[in-house]
Amino acid sequence: MNRREFLLAAAGAAAASTLSFSGRLFAAPANTPRFLLVFLRGGYDCNNLLVPYGSDFYYASRPTLAIAKPDANNPDSAVALDANWGLNPVVRDSLYPLWQKKQLAFIPFAGTNDLSRSHFETQDHIERGEPVGVSGNYRSGFLARLSGLLTGVPAIAFTDNLPLSFQGAARDIPNIALKADPKAHFNERQAAILAGMYKGTSLAQASADGLALPQSISKDLRDEMVAASRGAPSAHNFAAETRRIATLMRDQYRLGFVDVGGWDTHVNQGSTKGGLANNLKNLGEGLAAYADALGDAWNDTTVVVLSEFGRTFRENGDRGTDHGHGTVHWVLGGKIAGGQIAGEQMAVTQANLFQNRDYPILNDYRDVLGGMFARLWGLNASQLQTVFPQAKARDLRLV
Amino acid sequence: MPAAPIRRRSLALGLLLTCLPALACAGQSTPQRMPTSTVTAKVDGLSLSDIAWLRRDGFGLDNATLARYRQLGRTRFLDEQLAGGDDTLPPQVAAQIRAFPVVNTPLPELWADFRERQKQYKDTPAGPAKDTAKKALAQYRRGLEQQAAQAELLHAIYGGDQLKEQLVWFWLNHFSVYANKGPVRVFAADYEENVIRPRALGKFKDLVMATLKSPAMLVFLDNVHNVKDKTNENYARELMELHMLGVDSGYTQADVQQLMRVLTGAGIVPPRLAAREGRFARIPPGVVREGLFQFNSRQHDYGDKSFLGQTIKGSGYAEIEQAVDLITQQPACAHFVSQQLAEYFIADKPAPALVDAMAQTFQRTDGDIAQVMRTMLLSKEAAAVGGHKFKDPTRFLVSAMRLTYDGQPIPNAVPLVNWLRQMGEPLYGRITPDGWPLDSASWTGSGQLSKRFDFARVIGSGRNRLFADDSGANAANDPPPGAPDLQGSTLYRDAIAPRLSDATRDALAKAKSPMEWNTFLLSSPDFNYR
């Protein structure tokens, strides 16, 4: 599809605000790109998701954590993707089918050059999207800046609090956690009075959105969740959440953010069983459910999964891993050029480790996402500089 | 669309921020995006500035606080609080807290019980019995965390020394622990009651040492796993980055690793020994035990360390105190702690001069928290009218409870714990060790505001379970009939009505019932900004 078409179409559409106070949400234009960023907070251990099974050094470095080389007789062995890389078998039923349909790609040696090895600093750094060493606007996220450049691309965060990625936008970007069904508690008169108190303050838009969104969403979810909930996922898993997210991303929003925590596995992380495996399984099932629930809209969808950093390549003394550097980012979508390991790569050997400790970074996330955004939304060079200052956008031709 | 709107926004934001504190705006035009107030004369001896000060000094106003303040005046009132001895609670609330097993059971016993229950569950063969056991275990685990959170919230709402109460929360958040990691939930109540609370107004380095030796922190940040030849740098890093110095203060990765070596062997007493604590205690030389803390000399790296430009001779436990002293003496430490305190109590971007003054006090007094607080609370910024700091959910909840129930005990505090969780700031629920954010912007998204209005209604309507027991029936204590009468309260008359904005007055005038009136007041910008 011509990804620039919608810009023209959208330019004519009245989309000043996605929300009208009294009415329902406006629908976003049909057949335009949908983008969801999934942020794994805590630094997930990429080496036990995308297993470099061709590397002897991997097996030498992880005596208790390594995942066995692909072996048809061993259900706990890696699922081969190509001659070098395999998947943790816990995502065999969820992610591997997407890989086979070429709807999933991985970008190893990815991340940011921030070297603090601090979760918080690196997460903030990634969400701000500014180059290392530049402290510009501390409260401006790259998705907020992207959103400011686009028309007809309503944005939303599926989180309890507005993430830094979406902070600092000219308009309020709504946030609503969908771990459970949202409910509306005020009638229209009460909502109008409440919003009236904040009129003319810096929270005017946020309070109006906050009052309107549950009213609108709870109705939509009531109508549509019935259809979407086949397979009846338990309320606690990520799949239940992504199915709700899909309902909104299908009809009303085009730019979304959700985060998943619990990846900081310093101790007893396990390999194909244990804490990390459970998290990966949950994540994989959530993403597969998202693809399923979107239906045809999956074909216009790009999902990027990233994390602030990778972990130490070698396991530590506690059968866990410590804060590292390079990681593996994922790209998913119905029409992406999947089924490949993308981006710059190098052999997984001790000599190639960064600081003899972690994956190096060959694919700066700002360059890669910049290239992707340019293709998705036809952004020009100066617009890309707004989103990612000083980045050298690189098109991996995944979308 | 060009990037112009972003720039405009930044400019407006910058303008707003440079206008902090509000007094500095005198003579300029009022920030346009804040509610406008009809300022009326001072009421009953309290000026608007007194009220603004009290709303920063404590979580929120109640009549007892106003009475004491009127009696003593600001400075004496403050000094009484800074003396810190007063954890006064209504007898009923004190009894309620004492009744929680997590508070009244000795820690070794509580921990042994926890391990025993985990083991019993593990040993239960698969089948229906295991499913039942799983539910029971989950309920028990939830109970531990919930009791700990209830104890802290009851203190926060009913504690007589509100400055200390805010500090207890602040330090719990500064030295944040996550209940859901390992046995941390077992240690959470002890962490609040016995580690943080007694030192909230003491010397900063004593507070650091106490958290360093607390089982909650040792487990949460993995120093229990940091032993010679099998090191773990997690705690060493966060001790400098989050607890003491801040991330860009000049220390290096090498410093982190040296501190990690200093900390090798600092862990907790093995369960077997913990169970017979006190009896047969024959402590080997070089080993230090204090409660569940144990410094195991055999697991310590006795080499010399080069840390922050100084040499720390390998000597065992004393190295740790030496390192903490050394960090505390860094100017960056004084500045970092002062900055965090000012951000929490005064403004998102506190005036640099205020932070500098606090940091000077910190350095002059060897990190005496009470003195740093005194510098802060006697500043002009602390009494500025028209604050721009939006309450975080904990402040909102505690202040709403103080206003609505004004000292009246509630028999059931479980709902408070759940509400806080739903508003996104649960106690002992921050998974990352950085604690909940201190700035307003983190709590003003549309989803947050929507939740805030919901809970304004839940509290203001009186339709909640604060007076119900576990079975759902109302407890014997007289529950308030329906919505509390906030409009008729002296607290409203004396401390809120004089400073209400026009928009909030209009909204209150439109209320059709006391329930609505309360909901609107608790939802208002006037109540939520300080």
mmCIF file of N, CA, C and O in Angstrom, chain A residues 116-118 120-121 137 139 145 148-149 160-161 169-170 172 174-175 185-186 189-190 193-194 197-198 200-203 206-207 209-211 214 262 266-267 317-318 323 357 386, chain B residues 1 5 10 32-33 222 225 230 232-234 237-238 241-242 247 390 431-434 439 443-450 453-454 457 507 510 512 516 520 523-525 528-529:
data_model
loop_
_atom_site.group_PDB
_atom_site.id
_atom_site.type_symbol
_atom_site.label_atom_id
_atom_site.label_comp_id
_atom_site.label_asym_id
_atom_site.label_seq_id
_atom_site.Cartn_x
_atom_site.Cartn_y
_atom_site.Cartn_z
ATOM 1 N N SER A 116 24.981 3.812 31.060
ATOM 2 C CA SER A 116 24.857 3.883 32.513
ATOM 3 C C SER A 116 24.570 2.518 33.113
ATOM 4 O O SER A 116 24.830 2.273 34.275
ATOM 5 N N ARG A 117 24.025 1.622 32.328
ATOM 6 C CA ARG A 117 23.568 0.313 32.806
ATOM 7 C C ARG A 117 22.539 0.451 33.936
ATOM 8 O O ARG A 117 22.351 -0.442 34.739
ATOM 9 N N SER A 118 21.940 1.618 33.988
ATOM 10 C CA SER A 118 20.876 1.840 34.966
ATOM 11 C C SER A 118 19.543 1.651 34.249
ATOM 12 O O SER A 118 19.338 2.192 33.172
ATOM 13 N N PHE A 120 16.717 2.860 34.962
ATOM 14 C CA PHE A 120 15.866 4.053 34.944
ATOM 15 C C PHE A 120 16.418 5.073 33.977
ATOM 16 O O PHE A 120 15.699 5.656 33.182
ATOM 17 N N GLU A 121 17.733 5.242 34.033
ATOM 18 C CA GLU A 121 18.317 6.198 33.124
ATOM 19 C C GLU A 121 18.177 5.723 31.683
ATOM 20 O O GLU A 121 17.848 6.496 30.791
ATOM 21 N N ASN A 137 14.904 18.538 26.310
ATOM 22 C CA ASN A 137 13.702 18.626 27.123
ATOM 23 C C ASN A 137 13.511 17.318 27.871
ATOM 24 O O ASN A 137 13.256 16.278 27.286
ATOM 25 N N ARG A 139 11.186 16.302 29.636
ATOM 26 C CA ARG A 139 9.831 15.757 29.631
ATOM 27 C C ARG A 139 9.239 15.708 28.240
ATOM 28 O O ARG A 139 8.087 16.063 28.043
ATOM 29 N N ARG A 145 6.519 13.468 20.201
ATOM 30 C CA ARG A 145 6.973 14.321 19.092
ATOM 31 C C ARG A 145 6.488 13.758 17.755
ATOM 32 O O ARG A 145 6.060 14.503 16.867
ATOM 33 N N GLY A 148 2.943 14.621 17.284
ATOM 34 C CA GLY A 148 2.758 16.021 16.923
ATOM 35 C C GLY A 148 2.940 16.281 15.426
ATOM 36 O O GLY A 148 2.454 17.281 14.902
ATOM 37 N N LEU A 149 3.636 15.381 14.743
ATOM 38 C CA LEU A 149 3.896 15.567 13.313
ATOM 39 C C LEU A 149 2.791 14.973 12.449
ATOM 40 O O LEU A 149 2.717 15.255 11.263
ATOM 41 N N ASP A 160 -1.072 2.659 33.348
ATOM 42 C CA ASP A 160 -1.661 3.374 34.485
ATOM 43 C C ASP A 160 -1.288 4.852 34.464
ATOM 44 O O ASP A 160 -2.076 5.705 34.841
ATOM 45 N N ASN A 161 -0.041 5.117 34.080
ATOM 46 C CA ASN A 161 0.417 6.504 34.013
ATOM 47 C C ASN A 161 0.899 6.780 32.605
ATOM 48 O O ASN A 161 1.324 5.873 31.911
ATOM 49 N N ALA A 169 3.538 16.246 24.754
ATOM 50 C CA ALA A 169 2.844 16.500 23.494
ATOM 51 C C ALA A 169 2.040 17.790 23.600
ATOM 52 O O ALA A 169 1.704 18.232 24.686
ATOM 53 N N ALA A 170 1.738 18.365 22.447
ATOM 54 C CA ALA A 170 0.974 19.611 22.443
ATOM 55 C C ALA A 170 -0.446 19.365 22.942
ATOM 56 O O ALA A 170 -1.033 20.210 23.596
ATOM 57 N N ASP A 172 -3.220 16.659 24.965
ATOM 58 C CA ASP A 172 -3.213 15.549 25.920
ATOM 59 C C ASP A 172 -3.275 14.239 25.157
ATOM 60 O O ASP A 172 -4.094 14.067 24.263
ATOM 61 N N PRO A 174 -4.238 10.505 25.826
ATOM 62 C CA PRO A 174 -4.910 9.795 26.919
ATOM 63 C C PRO A 174 -4.166 8.523 27.302
ATOM 64 O O PRO A 174 -3.408 7.971 26.507
ATOM 65 N N ASN A 175 -4.371 8.110 28.530
ATOM 66 C CA ASN A 175 -3.852 6.809 28.934
ATOM 67 C C ASN A 175 -4.926 6.077 29.700
ATOM 68 O O ASN A 175 -5.696 6.685 30.448
ATOM 69 N N HIS A 185 -18.023 6.043 35.949
ATOM 70 C CA HIS A 185 -18.741 6.231 37.205
ATOM 71 C C HIS A 185 -19.552 7.514 37.275
ATOM 72 O O HIS A 185 -20.244 7.752 38.248
ATOM 73 N N PHE A 186 -19.448 8.355 36.254
ATOM 74 C CA PHE A 186 -20.172 9.632 36.318
ATOM 75 C C PHE A 186 -21.134 9.755 35.144
ATOM 76 O O PHE A 186 -20.843 9.304 34.037
ATOM 77 N N ARG A 189 -23.868 15.012 33.266
ATOM 78 C CA ARG A 189 -23.930 16.269 34.008
ATOM 79 C C ARG A 189 -22.768 16.348 34.998
ATOM 80 O O ARG A 189 -22.059 17.351 35.071
ATOM 81 N N GLN A 190 -22.571 15.254 35.736
ATOM 82 C CA GLN A 190 -21.477 15.246 36.721
ATOM 83 C C GLN A 190 -20.123 15.394 36.034
ATOM 84 O O GLN A 190 -19.253 16.144 36.498
ATOM 85 N N ILE A 193 -19.512 18.970 35.069
ATOM 86 C CA ILE A 193 -19.181 19.830 36.217
ATOM 87 C C ILE A 193 -17.732 19.592 36.651
ATOM 88 O O ILE A 193 -16.972 20.533 36.894
ATOM 89 N N LEU A 194 -17.362 18.322 36.707
ATOM 90 C CA LEU A 194 -15.981 18.002 37.108
ATOM 91 C C LEU A 194 -14.988 18.613 36.121
ATOM 92 O O LEU A 194 -14.005 19.248 36.518
ATOM 93 N N MET A 197 -14.323 22.422 36.432
ATOM 94 C CA MET A 197 -13.406 22.955 37.449
ATOM 95 C C MET A 197 -11.994 23.107 36.910
ATOM 96 O O MET A 197 -11.203 23.895 37.421
ATOM 97 N N TYR A 198 -11.657 22.308 35.906
ATOM 98 C CA TYR A 198 -10.286 22.348 35.367
ATOM 99 C C TYR A 198 -10.195 23.166 34.085
ATOM 100 O O TYR A 198 -9.124 23.259 33.485
ATOM 101 N N GLY A 200 -9.566 25.930 31.593
ATOM 102 C CA GLY A 200 -8.623 27.033 31.680
ATOM 103 C C GLY A 200 -7.356 26.714 32.450
ATOM 104 O O GLY A 200 -6.472 27.548 32.565
ATOM 105 N N THR A 201 -7.248 25.510 32.999
ATOM 106 C CA THR A 201 -6.001 25.131 33.670
ATOM 107 C C THR A 201 -5.206 24.217 32.732
ATOM 108 O O THR A 201 -5.715 23.780 31.703
ATOM 109 N N SER A 202 -3.984 23.916 33.123
ATOM 110 C CA SER A 202 -3.168 23.061 32.261
ATOM 111 C C SER A 202 -3.684 21.625 32.231
ATOM 112 O O SER A 202 -3.233 20.833 31.422
ATOM 113 N N LEU A 203 -4.629 21.297 33.094
ATOM 114 C CA LEU A 203 -5.169 19.935 33.093
ATOM 115 C C LEU A 203 -6.549 19.846 32.433
ATOM 116 O O LEU A 203 -7.257 18.854 32.598
ATOM 117 N N ALA A 206 -6.695 16.986 29.802
ATOM 118 C CA ALA A 206 -6.505 15.679 30.433
ATOM 119 C C ALA A 206 -7.730 15.289 31.254
ATOM 120 O O ALA A 206 -8.163 14.136 31.242
ATOM 121 N N SER A 207 -8.306 16.240 31.977
ATOM 122 C CA SER A 207 -9.460 15.875 32.800
ATOM 123 C C SER A 207 -10.674 15.580 31.917
ATOM 124 O O SER A 207 -11.426 14.648 32.191
ATOM 125 N N ASP A 209 -10.603 14.425 28.795
ATOM 126 C CA ASP A 209 -10.349 13.102 28.208
ATOM 127 C C ASP A 209 -10.573 12.001 29.226
ATOM 128 O O ASP A 209 -11.166 10.970 28.926
ATOM 129 N N GLY A 210 -10.060 12.238 30.419
ATOM 130 C CA GLY A 210 -10.153 11.215 31.456
ATOM 131 C C GLY A 210 -11.587 10.887 31.796
ATOM 132 O O GLY A 210 -11.912 9.752 32.142
ATOM 133 N N LEU A 211 -12.459 11.870 31.714
ATOM 134 C CA LEU A 211 -13.868 11.619 32.014
ATOM 135 C C LEU A 211 -14.587 10.988 30.825
ATOM 136 O O LEU A 211 -15.491 10.170 31.004
ATOM 137 N N PRO A 214 -13.436 6.563 29.712
ATOM 138 C CA PRO A 214 -14.068 5.351 30.249
ATOM 139 C C PRO A 214 -15.503 5.190 29.765
ATOM 140 O O PRO A 214 -15.964 4.070 29.532
ATOM 141 N N GLY A 262 8.860 -6.875 34.926
ATOM 142 C CA GLY A 262 9.266 -8.153 35.525
ATOM 143 C C GLY A 262 10.383 -8.874 34.810
ATOM 144 O O GLY A 262 10.463 -10.094 34.848
ATOM 145 N N HIS A 266 18.074 -11.169 37.944
ATOM 146 C CA HIS A 266 19.431 -11.319 38.480
ATOM 147 C C HIS A 266 19.666 -12.706 39.077
ATOM 148 O O HIS A 266 20.802 -13.123 39.240
ATOM 149 N N VAL A 267 18.587 -13.357 39.488
ATOM 150 C CA VAL A 267 18.718 -14.593 40.261
ATOM 151 C C VAL A 267 17.775 -15.665 39.722
ATOM 152 O O VAL A 267 16.604 -15.382 39.457
ATOM 153 N N GLY A 317 26.734 -15.742 39.280
ATOM 154 C CA GLY A 317 26.860 -16.815 40.266
ATOM 155 C C GLY A 317 25.526 -17.292 40.820
ATOM 156 O O GLY A 317 25.471 -18.263 41.568
ATOM 157 N N ASP A 318 24.458 -16.589 40.489
ATOM 158 C CA ASP A 318 23.143 -16.932 41.045
ATOM 159 C C ASP A 318 22.197 -17.483 39.984
ATOM 160 O O ASP A 318 20.984 -17.364 40.111
ATOM 161 N N HIS A 323 22.836 -6.513 34.472
ATOM 162 C CA HIS A 323 22.550 -5.491 33.461
ATOM 163 C C HIS A 323 23.596 -5.495 32.353
ATOM 164 O O HIS A 323 24.791 -5.479 32.636
ATOM 165 N N ARG A 357 31.577 -8.404 27.972
ATOM 166 C CA ARG A 357 30.484 -8.556 28.918
ATOM 167 C C ARG A 357 29.136 -8.770 28.232
ATOM 168 O O ARG A 357 28.368 -9.651 28.619
ATOM 169 N N THR A 386 13.124 15.888 14.185
ATOM 170 C CA THR A 386 12.273 16.287 15.309
ATOM 171 C C THR A 386 12.018 15.098 16.234
ATOM 172 O O THR A 386 12.046 15.223 17.455
ATOM 173 N N MET B 1 2.584 18.502 9.447
ATOM 174 C CA MET B 1 2.523 19.621 10.411
ATOM 175 C C MET B 1 3.914 19.874 10.990
ATOM 176 O O MET B 1 4.597 18.942 11.346
ATOM 177 N N PRO B 5 4.023 23.464 17.361
ATOM 178 C CA PRO B 5 3.236 23.317 18.602
ATOM 179 C C PRO B 5 4.080 22.808 19.755
ATOM 180 O O PRO B 5 3.914 23.209 20.894
ATOM 181 N N SER B 10 6.665 23.845 24.972
ATOM 182 C CA SER B 10 7.847 23.894 25.829
ATOM 183 C C SER B 10 8.006 25.268 26.437
ATOM 184 O O SER B 10 8.364 25.429 27.590
ATOM 185 N N GLN B 32 -1.529 31.752 33.605
ATOM 186 C CA GLN B 32 -2.897 31.706 33.097
ATOM 187 C C GLN B 32 -3.518 30.345 33.240
ATOM 188 O O GLN B 32 -4.723 30.223 33.214
ATOM 189 N N ARG B 33 -2.704 29.373 33.363
ATOM 190 C CA ARG B 33 -3.272 28.041 33.278
ATOM 191 C C ARG B 33 -3.593 27.445 34.636
ATOM 192 O O ARG B 33 -3.906 26.286 34.761
ATOM 193 N N ASP B 222 19.300 -7.836 46.134
ATOM 194 C CA ASP B 222 20.169 -8.992 45.860
ATOM 195 C C ASP B 222 21.506 -8.993 46.575
ATOM 196 O O ASP B 222 22.381 -9.773 46.215
ATOM 197 N N HIS B 225 23.007 -12.103 47.698
ATOM 198 C CA HIS B 225 23.728 -12.952 46.736
ATOM 199 C C HIS B 225 25.111 -12.410 46.406
ATOM 200 O O HIS B 225 25.782 -12.933 45.531
ATOM 201 N N LYS B 230 31.484 -14.647 43.839
ATOM 202 C CA LYS B 230 30.177 -14.805 43.173
ATOM 203 C C LYS B 230 29.408 -13.516 43.429
ATOM 204 O O LYS B 230 28.453 -13.484 44.174
ATOM 205 N N ASN B 232 27.484 -9.755 43.015
ATOM 206 C CA ASN B 232 26.266 -9.199 42.424
ATOM 207 C C ASN B 232 26.285 -7.697 42.699
ATOM 208 O O ASN B 232 26.305 -7.270 43.850
ATOM 209 N N GLU B 233 26.277 -6.897 41.646
ATOM 210 C CA GLU B 233 26.499 -5.458 41.836
ATOM 211 C C GLU B 233 25.211 -4.654 41.950
ATOM 212 O O GLU B 233 25.240 -3.424 42.035
ATOM 213 N N ASN B 234 24.083 -5.340 41.955
ATOM 214 C CA ASN B 234 22.797 -4.629 41.907
ATOM 215 C C ASN B 234 22.666 -3.588 43.028
ATOM 216 O O ASN B 234 22.400 -2.408 42.783
ATOM 217 N N ARG B 237 25.213 -0.580 42.955
ATOM 218 C CA ARG B 237 24.879 0.447 41.969
ATOM 219 C C ARG B 237 23.745 1.342 42.466
ATOM 220 O O ARG B 237 23.839 2.557 42.448
ATOM 221 N N GLU B 238 22.657 0.703 42.936
ATOM 222 C CA GLU B 238 21.493 1.509 43.326
ATOM 223 C C GLU B 238 21.760 2.312 44.600
ATOM 224 O O GLU B 238 21.183 3.377 44.803
ATOM 225 N N GLU B 241 23.384 5.288 42.991
ATOM 226 C CA GLU B 241 22.559 6.003 42.016
ATOM 227 C C GLU B 241 21.242 6.510 42.598
ATOM 228 O O GLU B 241 20.842 7.652 42.382
ATOM 229 N N LEU B 242 20.557 5.644 43.346
ATOM 230 C CA LEU B 242 19.203 5.994 43.780
ATOM 231 C C LEU B 242 19.134 6.453 45.227
ATOM 232 O O LEU B 242 18.273 7.240 45.583
ATOM 233 N N VAL B 247 22.507 9.928 39.569
ATOM 234 C CA VAL B 247 23.172 9.202 38.485
ATOM 235 C C VAL B 247 24.331 9.950 37.834
ATOM 236 O O VAL B 247 25.298 9.342 37.406
ATOM 237 N N PHE B 390 0.912 19.006 42.034
ATOM 238 C CA PHE B 390 -0.272 18.160 42.027
ATOM 239 C C PHE B 390 -0.023 16.952 42.918
ATOM 240 O O PHE B 390 1.016 16.298 42.833
ATOM 241 N N ILE B 431 7.909 -1.947 41.284
ATOM 242 C CA ILE B 431 8.764 -3.084 40.912
ATOM 243 C C ILE B 431 10.212 -2.652 40.762
ATOM 244 O O ILE B 431 11.132 -3.394 41.106
ATOM 245 N N THR B 432 10.441 -1.452 40.276
ATOM 246 C CA THR B 432 11.806 -0.970 40.097
ATOM 247 C C THR B 432 12.236 -0.204 41.345
ATOM 248 O O THR B 432 11.407 0.410 42.012
ATOM 249 N N PRO B 433 13.544 -0.215 41.672
ATOM 250 C CA PRO B 433 13.975 0.360 42.953
ATOM 251 C C PRO B 433 14.038 1.884 42.977
ATOM 252 O O PRO B 433 14.452 2.451 43.982
ATOM 253 N N ASP B 434 13.595 2.552 41.926
ATOM 254 C CA ASP B 434 13.670 4.020 41.918
ATOM 255 C C ASP B 434 12.528 4.668 42.688
ATOM 256 O O ASP B 434 12.520 5.877 42.873
ATOM 257 N N ASP B 439 7.417 13.956 40.731
ATOM 258 C CA ASP B 439 6.935 15.141 40.001
ATOM 259 C C ASP B 439 5.442 15.043 39.709
ATOM 260 O O ASP B 439 4.862 13.952 39.698
ATOM 261 N N TRP B 443 1.504 12.148 37.416
ATOM 262 C CA TRP B 443 0.200 11.801 37.984
ATOM 263 C C TRP B 443 -0.944 12.581 37.363
ATOM 264 O O TRP B 443 -2.050 12.588 37.890
ATOM 265 N N THR B 444 -0.704 13.253 36.256
ATOM 266 C CA THR B 444 -1.759 14.109 35.702
ATOM 267 C C THR B 444 -2.229 13.660 34.329
ATOM 268 O O THR B 444 -2.874 14.422 33.625
ATOM 269 N N GLY B 445 -1.902 12.447 33.929
ATOM 270 C CA GLY B 445 -2.450 11.944 32.673
ATOM 271 C C GLY B 445 -3.957 11.779 32.790
ATOM 272 O O GLY B 445 -4.511 11.766 33.891
ATOM 273 N N SER B 446 -4.624 11.666 31.656
ATOM 274 C CA SER B 446 -6.085 11.587 31.702
ATOM 275 C C SER B 446 -6.551 10.345 32.469
ATOM 276 O O SER B 446 -7.549 10.401 33.182
ATOM 277 N N GLY B 447 -5.824 9.236 32.308
ATOM 278 C CA GLY B 447 -6.216 8.026 33.025
ATOM 279 C C GLY B 447 -6.112 8.212 34.531
ATOM 280 O O GLY B 447 -6.962 7.764 35.301
ATOM 281 N N GLN B 448 -5.051 8.904 34.951
ATOM 282 C CA GLN B 448 -4.864 9.207 36.365
ATOM 283 C C GLN B 448 -5.972 10.090 36.905
ATOM 284 O O GLN B 448 -6.496 9.861 37.990
ATOM 285 N N LEU B 449 -6.291 11.134 36.158
ATOM 286 C CA LEU B 449 -7.319 12.063 36.642
ATOM 287 C C LEU B 449 -8.665 11.359 36.746
ATOM 288 O O LEU B 449 -9.425 11.567 37.697
ATOM 289 N N SER B 450 -8.939 10.518 35.770
ATOM 290 C CA SER B 450 -10.188 9.777 35.781
ATOM 291 C C SER B 450 -10.301 8.929 37.051
ATOM 292 O O SER B 450 -11.325 8.915 37.735
ATOM 293 N N PHE B 453 -10.940 11.171 40.176
ATOM 294 C CA PHE B 453 -12.338 11.573 40.350
ATOM 295 C C PHE B 453 -13.159 10.392 40.887
ATOM 296 O O PHE B 453 -14.031 10.559 41.740
ATOM 297 N N ASP B 454 -12.866 9.204 40.364
ATOM 298 C CA ASP B 454 -13.588 8.022 40.846
ATOM 299 C C ASP B 454 -13.428 7.844 42.356
ATOM 300 O O ASP B 454 -14.385 7.561 43.070
ATOM 301 N N ARG B 457 -15.164 10.254 44.585
ATOM 302 C CA ARG B 457 -16.557 9.838 44.780
ATOM 303 C C ARG B 457 -16.645 8.716 45.818
ATOM 304 O O ARG B 457 -17.498 8.738 46.705
ATOM 305 N N ALA B 507 -18.848 24.890 40.740
ATOM 306 C CA ALA B 507 -19.146 23.456 40.700
ATOM 307 C C ALA B 507 -19.872 23.025 41.971
ATOM 308 O O ALA B 507 -20.874 22.312 41.920
ATOM 309 N N LYS B 510 -23.441 23.694 42.120
ATOM 310 C CA LYS B 510 -24.303 22.862 41.266
ATOM 311 C C LYS B 510 -24.561 21.476 41.861
ATOM 312 O O LYS B 510 -25.300 20.682 41.281
ATOM 313 N N LYS B 512 -26.033 18.425 43.727
ATOM 314 C CA LYS B 512 -27.423 18.129 44.075
ATOM 315 C C LYS B 512 -27.553 17.353 45.375
ATOM 316 O O LYS B 512 -28.659 17.059 45.815
ATOM 317 N N GLU B 516 -22.469 14.477 46.066
ATOM 318 C CA GLU B 516 -21.894 15.183 44.918
ATOM 319 C C GLU B 516 -20.984 16.313 45.379
ATOM 320 O O GLU B 516 -19.911 16.532 44.829
ATOM 321 N N PHE B 520 -17.125 16.643 44.323
ATOM 322 C CA PHE B 520 -16.581 17.781 43.580
ATOM 323 C C PHE B 520 -15.433 18.440 44.358
ATOM 324 O O PHE B 520 -14.396 18.790 43.796
ATOM 325 N N SER B 523 -12.375 16.381 44.203
ATOM 326 C CA SER B 523 -11.858 16.317 42.829
ATOM 327 C C SER B 523 -11.255 17.640 42.370
ATOM 328 O O SER B 523 -10.604 17.690 41.327
ATOM 329 N N SER B 524 -11.487 18.690 43.128
ATOM 330 C CA SER B 524 -11.189 20.034 42.625
ATOM 331 C C SER B 524 -9.694 20.301 42.527
ATOM 332 O O SER B 524 -8.894 19.704 43.241
ATOM 333 N N PRO B 525 -9.304 21.218 41.637
ATOM 334 C CA PRO B 525 -7.895 21.632 41.576
ATOM 335 C C PRO B 525 -7.442 22.191 42.930
ATOM 336 O O PRO B 525 -6.311 21.968 43.350
ATOM 337 N N ASN B 528 -6.464 19.376 45.037
ATOM 338 C CA ASN B 528 -5.418 18.505 44.503
ATOM 339 C C ASN B 528 -4.072 19.172 44.246
ATOM 340 O O ASN B 528 -3.072 18.486 44.093
ATOM 341 N N TYR B 529 -4.079 20.490 44.175
ATOM 342 C CA TYR B 529 -2.798 21.196 44.106
ATOM 343 C C TYR B 529 -2.382 21.637 45.500
ATOM 344 O O TYR B 529 -3.212 21.938 46.342
#
